[in-house]
Amino acid sequence: MKRLAVILLFVSFTFVSIDLFAWGQKGHDIIACIAERHLTEKAKENIDKILGGKSMIYYSSWMDNVQNSPYWKGGYDRTKTWHYFNVDEGFTPQNMPRNPKGDVLSAINMLIDSLGTHQKELSDSVKFDYLRMLIHLVGDMHCPMHVGRATDRGGNDFPLKWFGSKTNLHSIWDYNMVERLHAWSYTEWQQNLDRCTKEEFDEMSAGSPEDWLTETWKITCGVYGYVKPDDNCSYKYMYDYAQVAEHQLLVAGYRLAALLNKIFG
Ligand SMILES: [Zn+2]
């Protein structure tokens, strides 16, 4: 009986996790790996201290895990809405009514303000949490289906097929694209994407979190317009969107590095 209860708990955890995960672990690892390569020495040192010597990659998906874990007693339920920003058809990020429980933009701005201006007032454990959240959420903000419509729960209720298997638009962008595009490890992704000059890095990491969110939303509009429910997405879809997916992972890494250098450098 005890064994059955454990299995049921595991199954329910798995189900809850699947449609809420962002980019999948691979995407977040790639973004953190790219960002780590662009930290200043001073930022690296300060971040190392807060993370207790672990890498940013080690913690890149921590925020997805704690929000879903039934075992976690840390009170992270309130962060569930922080992973996305809904924009329904006919709205823009600027005129869409905001989620009163918070969204990825308000969360990132709060984290930047707290870690930047008010860092001295934060306890070590809050600083540790906030840094891990920032590492994760800058990634989420660049995932097109994290700026999806509320009406279909960010594409979770938009049924599609991926190479013939049933899935949905959210999962294709969180997981399938990254896993199918290249059979690379996150370090190989970094080596193959992260090849820009310092000028290109500066140009790509310019702007504010609101600008970046708006950029993602424009991509999201195209993503919605490209398919109809129950379409089968395969090679054509993958190649048409390969550069977009790769670009989003790269700029997310660059922007995360720029933010962290500003705060900790
Ligand atoms: Zn997330």
Short mmCIF file of N, CA and C and ligand atoms in Angstrom, two decimals, residues 20-23 28 60-61 63-65 67 79-80 82-84 136-137 139-140 146 174, ligand 1:
data_model
loop_
_atom_site.label_atom_id
_atom_site.label_comp_id
_atom_site.label_asym_id
_atom_site.label_seq_id
_atom_site.Cartn_x
_atom_site.Cartn_y
_atom_site.Cartn_z
N LEU A 20 3.90 22.29 -17.21
CA LEU A 20 4.32 23.58 -16.68
C LEU A 20 5.81 23.86 -16.89
N PHE A 21 6.56 22.82 -17.22
CA PHE A 21 8.00 23.02 -17.41
C PHE A 21 8.29 24.04 -18.51
N ALA A 22 9.35 24.77 -18.32
CA ALA A 22 9.73 25.76 -19.31
C ALA A 22 10.99 25.34 -20.02
N TRP A 23 11.05 25.56 -21.29
CA TRP A 23 12.20 25.21 -22.12
C TRP A 23 12.66 23.76 -21.90
N HIS A 28 17.20 25.40 -20.29
CA HIS A 28 17.69 26.23 -19.18
C HIS A 28 19.18 26.01 -18.94
N SER A 60 19.74 25.83 -12.76
CA SER A 60 18.94 26.52 -13.78
C SER A 60 17.46 26.09 -13.79
N SER A 61 17.15 24.87 -13.39
CA SER A 61 15.75 24.40 -13.38
C SER A 61 15.19 24.26 -11.97
N MET A 63 13.83 26.26 -10.03
CA MET A 63 12.55 26.93 -9.79
C MET A 63 11.36 26.11 -10.31
N ASP A 64 11.56 25.38 -11.41
CA ASP A 64 10.49 24.50 -11.91
C ASP A 64 10.27 23.36 -10.92
N ASN A 65 11.34 22.86 -10.37
CA ASN A 65 11.22 21.70 -9.47
C ASN A 65 10.53 22.07 -8.17
N GLN A 67 8.43 24.51 -7.50
CA GLN A 67 7.01 24.91 -7.63
C GLN A 67 6.10 23.69 -7.75
N THR A 79 5.00 31.32 -6.50
CA THR A 79 5.82 31.62 -7.68
C THR A 79 5.28 30.93 -8.94
N LYS A 80 4.19 30.20 -8.83
CA LYS A 80 3.68 29.43 -9.98
C LYS A 80 3.39 30.30 -11.21
N TRP A 82 4.83 33.09 -11.91
CA TRP A 82 5.98 33.92 -12.27
C TRP A 82 6.72 33.43 -13.51
N HIS A 83 6.35 32.24 -14.00
CA HIS A 83 7.10 31.64 -15.11
C HIS A 83 6.61 32.11 -16.48
N TYR A 84 5.52 32.85 -16.52
CA TYR A 84 4.96 33.21 -17.82
C TYR A 84 4.24 34.57 -17.77
N HIS A 136 16.64 31.36 -13.80
CA HIS A 136 15.59 30.58 -14.47
C HIS A 136 14.63 31.46 -15.28
N LEU A 137 14.18 32.56 -14.68
CA LEU A 137 13.09 33.32 -15.30
C LEU A 137 13.52 34.09 -16.53
N GLY A 139 15.38 32.92 -18.70
CA GLY A 139 15.19 31.87 -19.71
C GLY A 139 13.73 31.74 -20.10
N ASP A 140 12.86 31.61 -19.12
CA ASP A 140 11.42 31.46 -19.41
C ASP A 140 10.88 32.59 -20.27
N HIS A 146 5.80 30.91 -23.31
CA HIS A 146 5.66 31.51 -21.97
C HIS A 146 5.14 32.94 -22.07
N ASP A 174 8.74 24.05 -25.41
CA ASP A 174 9.51 23.81 -24.19
C ASP A 174 10.57 22.75 -24.40
ZN ZN B 1 9.81 27.92 -15.51
#
